[in-house]
Amino acid sequence: MTADAGDRVTRIALVGAPNCGKTSLFNALTGANQRVGNYSGVTVERKIGMATTPGGASLRITDLPGTYSLRARSPDEAVTRDVILGTRVDAEPFDLLMVVVDATQMRPGLRLARELADVGLPLLVVVNMIDIARHRGIDIDLDRIASELGQPVVASTAVRRAGMGALWGRIDGLIAAGLPARQPTRWAAPSAHQLRQALREADRVIAAAVTLPEHRRSFSEKVDAVVLNPFAGPVILLVLMFLMFQAVFAGAAPLMDGLSALVDAVSGAVSAALPEGLLRGLIVDGAIAGVGSVIVFLPQILILFAFILILEDLGYMARAAFLMDRIMGHAGLHGRAFIPLLSSFACAIPGIMSARVIDDERDRLMTILIAPLMTCSARIPVYTLLIGAFVPARSIGFGIGLQGLVMFALFAAGVVSALLVAFASRLLFRRREIAAPLMLDLPDYKVPQLRGVVLGLWQRARAFLRRAGTIIFYASLVVWVLSTFPYAPADATEPAINYSFAAMIGHLLAPILSPIGFTWQICVALVPGMAAREVAVAGLSTVYAVSGGDGALGTALAAQWPLATGVSLIVWYIFAPQCLSTIAVIRRETASRRWMWVSVGYMFALAYVFSFLAYHLVSALTG
Ligand SMILES: Nc1nc2c(ncn2[C@@H]2O[C@H](COP(=O)(O)OP(=O)(O)OP(=O)(O)O)[C@@H](O)[C@H]2O)c(=O)[nH]1
Ligand SMILES: [Mg+2]
């Protein structure tokens, strides 16, 4: 059976060890923009993309999560195995396996290539990151590898997207020659003995085909001597994080002022253009006040993620994982929990999903339960608003801003409480064994790619604006309706909003939440705030806009709430499960209603207890 160029789609799977550049290659081939990152386990789901070769053949390319062997240890590896072997009913079969091998670390890749030869599909071996290998003076004889493996071999530099000609040519050549049909698989899970034997075999191929330069201590090794030092390492990590939050406040201020001015201008223009009445109220006090109050926090979010993306691409985050591993191990967390927890700083949802890389069920569950305690980006608007209102913008000396310091403390509080919860449950359930350590190959430091960072920021910005335009927009309208109707009676003595549904709901909840210092307006904002955290900011903004307040929301809050209430609400947001989608994902990923309720319950309990303590402590201190 031959597949002439163009007459049908050739289905290709990208397989390889973690962090060898599969997704980069996928992007280069398909022109897609999937996320790459300089640490293992970035891709946790299959991604499919289409491409057309220069020779005109259509390709359907699947990017798989990284795996060292088809011998599956974790659920995501099982998926990869089943997809490759074609034993999954929901996955279509492949015509060609493209095995990606990291040119700077060929051992696992070559071993995997050997194993995949038994699957029964034709292989094409791609030796990626050839640029780094050349740069280091590593000489790789591709023809020799091809003859040793008995498979076609090409080199690539996937991130540059240039010089892909040889790869395209080879794909076209294979298709033109006619890809052999799938043979029955000879693959069987290798035993530990066979694995070791295969590694020796890989070493033999490397010895025959690869010439290493005389060993000099590499740049990465020299840097790591400091960065991974048991004393200096954690200090450097803390300083970097600290600088990050200083930059978030200092750098965002001018941009944020610009955005607020823009929102005010739009709001003023719409007020002037529309006659006084319901429509104007709905648009100005509902939509613009609500969505505008959240959009102004875009600069903070982008600055924070610029830092994270740059550190990630630099290769530093893998070192951070390494440094955190010991602490996490003592808290009973699996080393592989680092990446899910790190992703949770963006949003708990992808974080919880990437906990699939953890093979042990109990370790995975623990990671899922604490992931929502990491400070997700939806908390940034809430924190920034409250810090802006209640923490004075002054320096505490050495050019250190107090607001940035408090923000740093809040993020740290999230991490520390997650570790403590993990630790406490380890004691509670008497798990004696310390969790498995992180088996992470530290990648070499690389100059961050501007393209990747900009792309990452763009994806963040788009996601943020989409939320503002959908969930936050609708929630603002709901809050506006609730705080406008029913109208106040003609002989009303109090502000009109006090007669509205919102006030009724607020007063209904007030008895539960007044012990922790919340006003009824906060109660009103917290209910729609269950949909997404930022909605609480939008809700407060709308409630105060309807109450006739004008000027900045922060100023209004500082004038109307005691400090203790502000602090209590901040503490609430460290712990409270204020996001329905996260709760739904916990339910889906644990496949259990019980664990969903456990997570909701423990987080509400922590939020209530700590807000209570904070409220009464600050009240006592401030008289
Ligand atoms: N210099 C250089 N860097 C590369 C090349 N290919 C990938 N990288 C970098 O290597 C890192 C890992 O790339 P990914 O494409 O995310 O690797 P992956 O195999 O998909 O990783 P997982 O999904 O975690 O298994 C990223 O920092 C890339 O920018 C290359 O050819 N040359
Ligand atoms: Mg990937």
PDB file of N, CA and C and ligand atoms in Angstrom, residues 14-27 34-45 63-67 100 102 104 127-133 156-161 312-315 339 443-449 452, ligand 1:
ATOM      1  N   LEU A  14       4.265  12.523  17.621  1.00  0.00           N
ATOM      2  CA  LEU A  14       5.560  12.968  18.144  1.00  0.00           C
ATOM      3  C   LEU A  14       5.770  12.320  19.503  1.00  0.00           C
ATOM      4  N   VAL A  15       6.810  11.492  19.599  1.00  0.00           N
ATOM      5  CA  VAL A  15       7.082  10.786  20.851  1.00  0.00           C
ATOM      6  C   VAL A  15       8.502  11.114  21.295  1.00  0.00           C
ATOM      7  N   GLY A  16       8.715  11.204  22.581  1.00  0.00           N
ATOM      8  CA  GLY A  16      10.072  11.444  23.053  1.00  0.00           C
ATOM      9  C   GLY A  16      10.090  11.642  24.549  1.00  0.00           C
ATOM     10  N   ALA A  17      11.294  11.694  25.101  1.00  0.00           N
ATOM     11  CA  ALA A  17      11.442  11.915  26.534  1.00  0.00           C
ATOM     12  C   ALA A  17      10.942  13.315  26.879  1.00  0.00           C
ATOM     13  N   PRO A  18      10.623  13.564  28.151  1.00  0.00           N
ATOM     14  CA  PRO A  18      10.190  14.911  28.540  1.00  0.00           C
ATOM     15  C   PRO A  18      11.252  15.959  28.192  1.00  0.00           C
ATOM     16  N   ASN A  19      10.795  17.116  27.794  1.00  0.00           N
ATOM     17  CA  ASN A  19      11.663  18.284  27.587  1.00  0.00           C
ATOM     18  C   ASN A  19      12.663  18.130  26.437  1.00  0.00           C
ATOM     19  N   CYS A  20      12.378  17.249  25.466  1.00  0.00           N
ATOM     20  CA  CYS A  20      13.326  17.106  24.361  1.00  0.00           C
ATOM     21  C   CYS A  20      12.960  18.026  23.207  1.00  0.00           C
ATOM     22  N   GLY A  21      11.821  18.727  23.313  1.00  0.00           N
ATOM     23  CA  GLY A  21      11.457  19.691  22.272  1.00  0.00           C
ATOM     24  C   GLY A  21      10.345  19.224  21.346  1.00  0.00           C
ATOM     25  N   LYS A  22       9.514  18.268  21.797  1.00  0.00           N
ATOM     26  CA  LYS A  22       8.428  17.778  20.950  1.00  0.00           C
ATOM     27  C   LYS A  22       7.449  18.875  20.598  1.00  0.00           C
ATOM     28  N   THR A  23       7.060  19.644  21.624  1.00  0.00           N
ATOM     29  CA  THR A  23       6.064  20.676  21.360  1.00  0.00           C
ATOM     30  C   THR A  23       6.657  21.767  20.474  1.00  0.00           C
ATOM     31  N   SER A  24       7.936  22.072  20.677  1.00  0.00           N
ATOM     32  CA  SER A  24       8.573  23.064  19.810  1.00  0.00           C
ATOM     33  C   SER A  24       8.545  22.570  18.364  1.00  0.00           C
ATOM     34  N   LEU A  25       8.806  21.281  18.197  1.00  0.00           N
ATOM     35  CA  LEU A  25       8.798  20.713  16.853  1.00  0.00           C
ATOM     36  C   LEU A  25       7.378  20.712  16.284  1.00  0.00           C
ATOM     37  N   PHE A  26       6.444  20.381  17.125  1.00  0.00           N
ATOM     38  CA  PHE A  26       5.030  20.407  16.718  1.00  0.00           C
ATOM     39  C   PHE A  26       4.664  21.803  16.218  1.00  0.00           C
ATOM     40  N   ASN A  27       5.054  22.815  16.989  1.00  0.00           N
ATOM     41  CA  ASN A  27       4.754  24.195  16.592  1.00  0.00           C
ATOM     42  C   ASN A  27       5.446  24.544  15.282  1.00  0.00           C
ATOM     43  N   GLN A  34       1.520  26.075  20.626  1.00  0.00           N
ATOM     44  CA  GLN A  34       1.297  25.400  21.900  1.00  0.00           C
ATOM     45  C   GLN A  34       2.377  25.803  22.882  1.00  0.00           C
ATOM     46  N   ARG A  35       2.068  25.617  24.148  1.00  0.00           N
ATOM     47  CA  ARG A  35       2.966  26.063  25.189  1.00  0.00           C
ATOM     48  C   ARG A  35       4.215  25.171  25.288  1.00  0.00           C
ATOM     49  N   VAL A  36       5.384  25.794  25.295  1.00  0.00           N
ATOM     50  CA  VAL A  36       6.598  25.051  25.580  1.00  0.00           C
ATOM     51  C   VAL A  36       7.182  25.617  26.860  1.00  0.00           C
ATOM     52  N   GLY A  37       7.992  24.856  27.546  1.00  0.00           N
ATOM     53  CA  GLY A  37       8.591  25.377  28.771  1.00  0.00           C
ATOM     54  C   GLY A  37       9.844  24.589  29.049  1.00  0.00           C
ATOM     55  N   ASN A  38      10.800  25.260  29.657  1.00  0.00           N
ATOM     56  CA  ASN A  38      12.078  24.589  29.877  1.00  0.00           C
ATOM     57  C   ASN A  38      12.052  23.757  31.156  1.00  0.00           C
ATOM     58  N   TYR A  39      11.128  22.838  31.258  1.00  0.00           N
ATOM     59  CA  TYR A  39      11.160  21.811  32.292  1.00  0.00           C
ATOM     60  C   TYR A  39      10.280  20.669  31.819  1.00  0.00           C
ATOM     61  N   SER A  40      10.408  19.537  32.477  1.00  0.00           N
ATOM     62  CA  SER A  40       9.663  18.371  32.004  1.00  0.00           C
ATOM     63  C   SER A  40       8.199  18.463  32.364  1.00  0.00           C
ATOM     64  N   GLY A  41       7.391  17.805  31.573  1.00  0.00           N
ATOM     65  CA  GLY A  41       5.988  17.675  31.929  1.00  0.00           C
ATOM     66  C   GLY A  41       5.129  18.864  31.556  1.00  0.00           C
ATOM     67  N   VAL A  42       5.555  19.624  30.551  1.00  0.00           N
ATOM     68  CA  VAL A  42       4.754  20.788  30.151  1.00  0.00           C
ATOM     69  C   VAL A  42       3.487  20.335  29.434  1.00  0.00           C
ATOM     70  N   THR A  43       3.661  19.367  28.536  1.00  0.00           N
ATOM     71  CA  THR A  43       2.512  18.890  27.781  1.00  0.00           C
ATOM     72  C   THR A  43       1.858  17.754  28.551  1.00  0.00           C
ATOM     73  N   VAL A  44       0.609  17.909  28.941  1.00  0.00           N
ATOM     74  CA  VAL A  44      -0.050  16.808  29.633  1.00  0.00           C
ATOM     75  C   VAL A  44      -1.234  16.278  28.848  1.00  0.00           C
ATOM     76  N   GLU A  45      -1.551  16.934  27.762  1.00  0.00           N
ATOM     77  CA  GLU A  45      -2.649  16.414  26.973  1.00  0.00           C
ATOM     78  C   GLU A  45      -2.199  16.285  25.536  1.00  0.00           C
ATOM     79  N   ASP A  63       0.910  15.811  19.147  1.00  0.00           N
ATOM     80  CA  ASP A  63       1.970  16.058  20.133  1.00  0.00           C
ATOM     81  C   ASP A  63       1.592  15.308  21.399  1.00  0.00           C
ATOM     82  N   LEU A  64       2.458  14.409  21.833  1.00  0.00           N
ATOM     83  CA  LEU A  64       2.135  13.606  23.019  1.00  0.00           C
ATOM     84  C   LEU A  64       2.929  14.090  24.222  1.00  0.00           C
ATOM     85  N   PRO A  65       2.467  13.786  25.420  1.00  0.00           N
ATOM     86  CA  PRO A  65       3.268  14.106  26.603  1.00  0.00           C
ATOM     87  C   PRO A  65       4.576  13.316  26.580  1.00  0.00           C
ATOM     88  N   GLY A  66       5.590  13.872  27.213  1.00  0.00           N
ATOM     89  CA  GLY A  66       6.888  13.209  27.225  1.00  0.00           C
ATOM     90  C   GLY A  66       6.850  11.889  27.984  1.00  0.00           C
ATOM     91  N   THR A  67       7.614  10.905  27.526  1.00  0.00           N
ATOM     92  CA  THR A  67       7.658   9.632  28.232  1.00  0.00           C
ATOM     93  C   THR A  67       9.012   8.974  27.996  1.00  0.00           C
ATOM     94  N   VAL A 100      11.526  11.983  18.908  1.00  0.00           N
ATOM     95  CA  VAL A 100      12.382  13.145  19.112  1.00  0.00           C
ATOM     96  C   VAL A 100      13.426  12.801  20.171  1.00  0.00           C
ATOM     97  N   ASP A 102      16.807  14.296  22.274  1.00  0.00           N
ATOM     98  CA  ASP A 102      17.563  15.491  22.648  1.00  0.00           C
ATOM     99  C   ASP A 102      19.044  15.247  22.346  1.00  0.00           C
ATOM    100  N   THR A 104      21.561  16.698  23.221  1.00  0.00           N
ATOM    101  CA  THR A 104      22.496  16.899  24.319  1.00  0.00           C
ATOM    102  C   THR A 104      22.355  15.814  25.384  1.00  0.00           C
ATOM    103  N   VAL A 127      16.818  14.146  15.723  1.00  0.00           N
ATOM    104  CA  VAL A 127      17.758  14.555  16.762  1.00  0.00           C
ATOM    105  C   VAL A 127      17.640  16.070  16.905  1.00  0.00           C
ATOM    106  N   ASN A 128      16.951  16.481  17.966  1.00  0.00           N
ATOM    107  CA  ASN A 128      16.617  17.905  18.132  1.00  0.00           C
ATOM    108  C   ASN A 128      17.651  18.589  19.029  1.00  0.00           C
ATOM    109  N   MET A 129      17.585  19.901  19.076  1.00  0.00           N
ATOM    110  CA  MET A 129      18.510  20.739  19.862  1.00  0.00           C
ATOM    111  C   MET A 129      19.927  20.554  19.341  1.00  0.00           C
ATOM    112  N   ILE A 130      20.027  20.343  18.048  1.00  0.00           N
ATOM    113  CA  ILE A 130      21.342  20.122  17.462  1.00  0.00           C
ATOM    114  C   ILE A 130      22.168  21.404  17.579  1.00  0.00           C
ATOM    115  N   ASP A 131      21.480  22.547  17.669  1.00  0.00           N
ATOM    116  CA  ASP A 131      22.215  23.819  17.817  1.00  0.00           C
ATOM    117  C   ASP A 131      23.034  23.821  19.111  1.00  0.00           C
ATOM    118  N   ILE A 132      22.398  23.369  20.197  1.00  0.00           N
ATOM    119  CA  ILE A 132      23.118  23.378  21.470  1.00  0.00           C
ATOM    120  C   ILE A 132      24.286  22.402  21.419  1.00  0.00           C
ATOM    121  N   ALA A 133      24.010  21.221  20.842  1.00  0.00           N
ATOM    122  CA  ALA A 133      25.063  20.216  20.752  1.00  0.00           C
ATOM    123  C   ALA A 133      26.259  20.788  19.985  1.00  0.00           C
ATOM    124  N   SER A 156      17.428  18.516  13.897  1.00  0.00           N
ATOM    125  CA  SER A 156      16.601  19.718  13.835  1.00  0.00           C
ATOM    126  C   SER A 156      16.922  20.673  14.973  1.00  0.00           C
ATOM    127  N   THR A 157      16.538  21.915  14.755  1.00  0.00           N
ATOM    128  CA  THR A 157      16.582  22.938  15.793  1.00  0.00           C
ATOM    129  C   THR A 157      15.179  23.513  15.838  1.00  0.00           C
ATOM    130  N   ALA A 158      14.353  22.865  16.637  1.00  0.00           N
ATOM    131  CA  ALA A 158      12.920  23.145  16.529  1.00  0.00           C
ATOM    132  C   ALA A 158      12.567  24.574  16.901  1.00  0.00           C
ATOM    133  N   VAL A 159      13.208  25.141  17.922  1.00  0.00           N
ATOM    134  CA  VAL A 159      12.772  26.472  18.359  1.00  0.00           C
ATOM    135  C   VAL A 159      13.016  27.557  17.322  1.00  0.00           C
ATOM    136  N   ARG A 160      14.018  27.357  16.481  1.00  0.00           N
ATOM    137  CA  ARG A 160      14.308  28.402  15.493  1.00  0.00           C
ATOM    138  C   ARG A 160      13.343  28.359  14.317  1.00  0.00           C
ATOM    139  N   ARG A 161      12.691  27.268  14.124  1.00  0.00           N
ATOM    140  CA  ARG A 161      11.770  27.066  13.018  1.00  0.00           C
ATOM    141  C   ARG A 161      12.456  27.177  11.663  1.00  0.00           C
ATOM    142  N   GLU A 312      11.160  30.869  33.580  1.00  0.00           N
ATOM    143  CA  GLU A 312      10.899  29.526  33.109  1.00  0.00           C
ATOM    144  C   GLU A 312      11.784  29.210  31.914  1.00  0.00           C
ATOM    145  N   ASP A 313      11.784  30.118  30.936  1.00  0.00           N
ATOM    146  CA  ASP A 313      12.514  29.853  29.706  1.00  0.00           C
ATOM    147  C   ASP A 313      14.019  29.879  29.955  1.00  0.00           C
ATOM    148  N   LEU A 314      14.429  30.670  30.901  1.00  0.00           N
ATOM    149  CA  LEU A 314      15.832  30.742  31.279  1.00  0.00           C
ATOM    150  C   LEU A 314      16.309  29.390  31.816  1.00  0.00           C
ATOM    151  N   GLY A 315      15.376  28.609  32.352  1.00  0.00           N
ATOM    152  CA  GLY A 315      15.750  27.339  32.966  1.00  0.00           C
ATOM    153  C   GLY A 315      15.774  27.452  34.481  1.00  0.00           C
ATOM    154  N   ILE A 339       5.266  21.184  39.506  1.00  0.00           N
ATOM    155  CA  ILE A 339       4.766  21.834  38.290  1.00  0.00           C
ATOM    156  C   ILE A 339       3.264  22.114  38.369  1.00  0.00           C
ATOM    157  N   PRO A 443      17.646  21.248  32.954  1.00  0.00           N
ATOM    158  CA  PRO A 443      17.997  21.686  31.605  1.00  0.00           C
ATOM    159  C   PRO A 443      19.097  22.729  31.684  1.00  0.00           C
ATOM    160  N   ASP A 444      19.788  22.930  30.579  1.00  0.00           N
ATOM    161  CA  ASP A 444      20.798  23.981  30.573  1.00  0.00           C
ATOM    162  C   ASP A 444      20.120  25.338  30.552  1.00  0.00           C
ATOM    163  N   TYR A 445      20.830  26.322  31.095  1.00  0.00           N
ATOM    164  CA  TYR A 445      20.295  27.682  30.997  1.00  0.00           C
ATOM    165  C   TYR A 445      20.276  28.090  29.530  1.00  0.00           C
ATOM    166  N   LYS A 446      19.230  28.832  29.169  1.00  0.00           N
ATOM    167  CA  LYS A 446      19.125  29.303  27.786  1.00  0.00           C
ATOM    168  C   LYS A 446      18.734  30.768  27.828  1.00  0.00           C
ATOM    169  N   VAL A 447      19.142  31.501  26.825  1.00  0.00           N
ATOM    170  CA  VAL A 447      18.663  32.882  26.737  1.00  0.00           C
ATOM    171  C   VAL A 447      17.175  32.812  26.422  1.00  0.00           C
ATOM    172  N   PRO A 448      16.325  33.474  27.238  1.00  0.00           N
ATOM    173  CA  PRO A 448      14.883  33.382  26.984  1.00  0.00           C
ATOM    174  C   PRO A 448      14.546  33.866  25.576  1.00  0.00           C
ATOM    175  N   GLN A 449      13.609  33.176  24.968  1.00  0.00           N
ATOM    176  CA  GLN A 449      13.193  33.546  23.616  1.00  0.00           C
ATOM    177  C   GLN A 449      12.096  34.595  23.717  1.00  0.00           C
ATOM    178  N   GLY A 452       8.622  33.505  22.596  1.00  0.00           N
ATOM    179  CA  GLY A 452       7.863  32.661  23.514  1.00  0.00           C
ATOM    180  C   GLY A 452       7.266  33.463  24.651  1.00  0.00           C
TER     181      GLY A 452
HETATM  182  N1  LIG B   1      18.187  25.756  21.691  1.00  0.00           N
HETATM  183  C1  LIG B   1      17.160  24.953  21.438  1.00  0.00           C
HETATM  184  N2  LIG B   1      16.180  24.874  22.355  1.00  0.00           N
HETATM  185  C2  LIG B   1      15.111  24.079  22.089  1.00  0.00           C
HETATM  186  C3  LIG B   1      15.019  23.347  20.884  1.00  0.00           C
HETATM  187  N3  LIG B   1      13.848  22.667  20.896  1.00  0.00           N
HETATM  188  C4  LIG B   1      13.241  22.970  22.062  1.00  0.00           C
HETATM  189  N4  LIG B   1      13.999  23.824  22.779  1.00  0.00           N
HETATM  190  C5  LIG B   1      13.700  24.363  24.123  1.00  0.00           C
HETATM  191  O1  LIG B   1      13.598  23.243  24.981  1.00  0.00           O
HETATM  192  C6  LIG B   1      12.590  23.425  25.968  1.00  0.00           C
HETATM  193  C7  LIG B   1      11.578  22.294  25.956  1.00  0.00           C
HETATM  194  O2  LIG B   1      10.828  22.328  24.763  1.00  0.00           O
HETATM  195  P1  LIG B   1       9.356  21.708  24.650  1.00  0.00           P
HETATM  196  O3  LIG B   1       8.998  21.817  23.202  1.00  0.00           O
HETATM  197  O4  LIG B   1       8.432  22.255  25.659  1.00  0.00           O
HETATM  198  O5  LIG B   1       9.665  20.190  25.015  1.00  0.00           O
HETATM  199  P2  LIG B   1       8.641  18.962  25.100  1.00  0.00           P
HETATM  200  O6  LIG B   1       9.373  17.772  24.608  1.00  0.00           O
HETATM  201  O7  LIG B   1       7.350  19.286  24.438  1.00  0.00           O
HETATM  202  O8  LIG B   1       8.493  18.827  26.657  1.00  0.00           O
HETATM  203  P3  LIG B   1       7.296  18.099  27.493  1.00  0.00           P
HETATM  204  O9  LIG B   1       6.005  18.512  26.902  1.00  0.00           O
HETATM  205  O10 LIG B   1       7.524  18.635  28.883  1.00  0.00           O
HETATM  206  O11 LIG B   1       7.569  16.636  27.420  1.00  0.00           O
HETATM  207  C8  LIG B   1      12.012  24.805  25.690  1.00  0.00           C
HETATM  208  O12 LIG B   1      12.648  25.738  26.535  1.00  0.00           O
HETATM  209  C9  LIG B   1      12.368  25.062  24.246  1.00  0.00           C
HETATM  210  O13 LIG B   1      12.470  26.452  23.977  1.00  0.00           O
HETATM  211  C10 LIG B   1      16.096  23.439  19.934  1.00  0.00           C
HETATM  212  O14 LIG B   1      16.101  22.817  18.881  1.00  0.00           O
HETATM  213  N5  LIG B   1      17.125  24.261  20.274  1.00  0.00           N
END
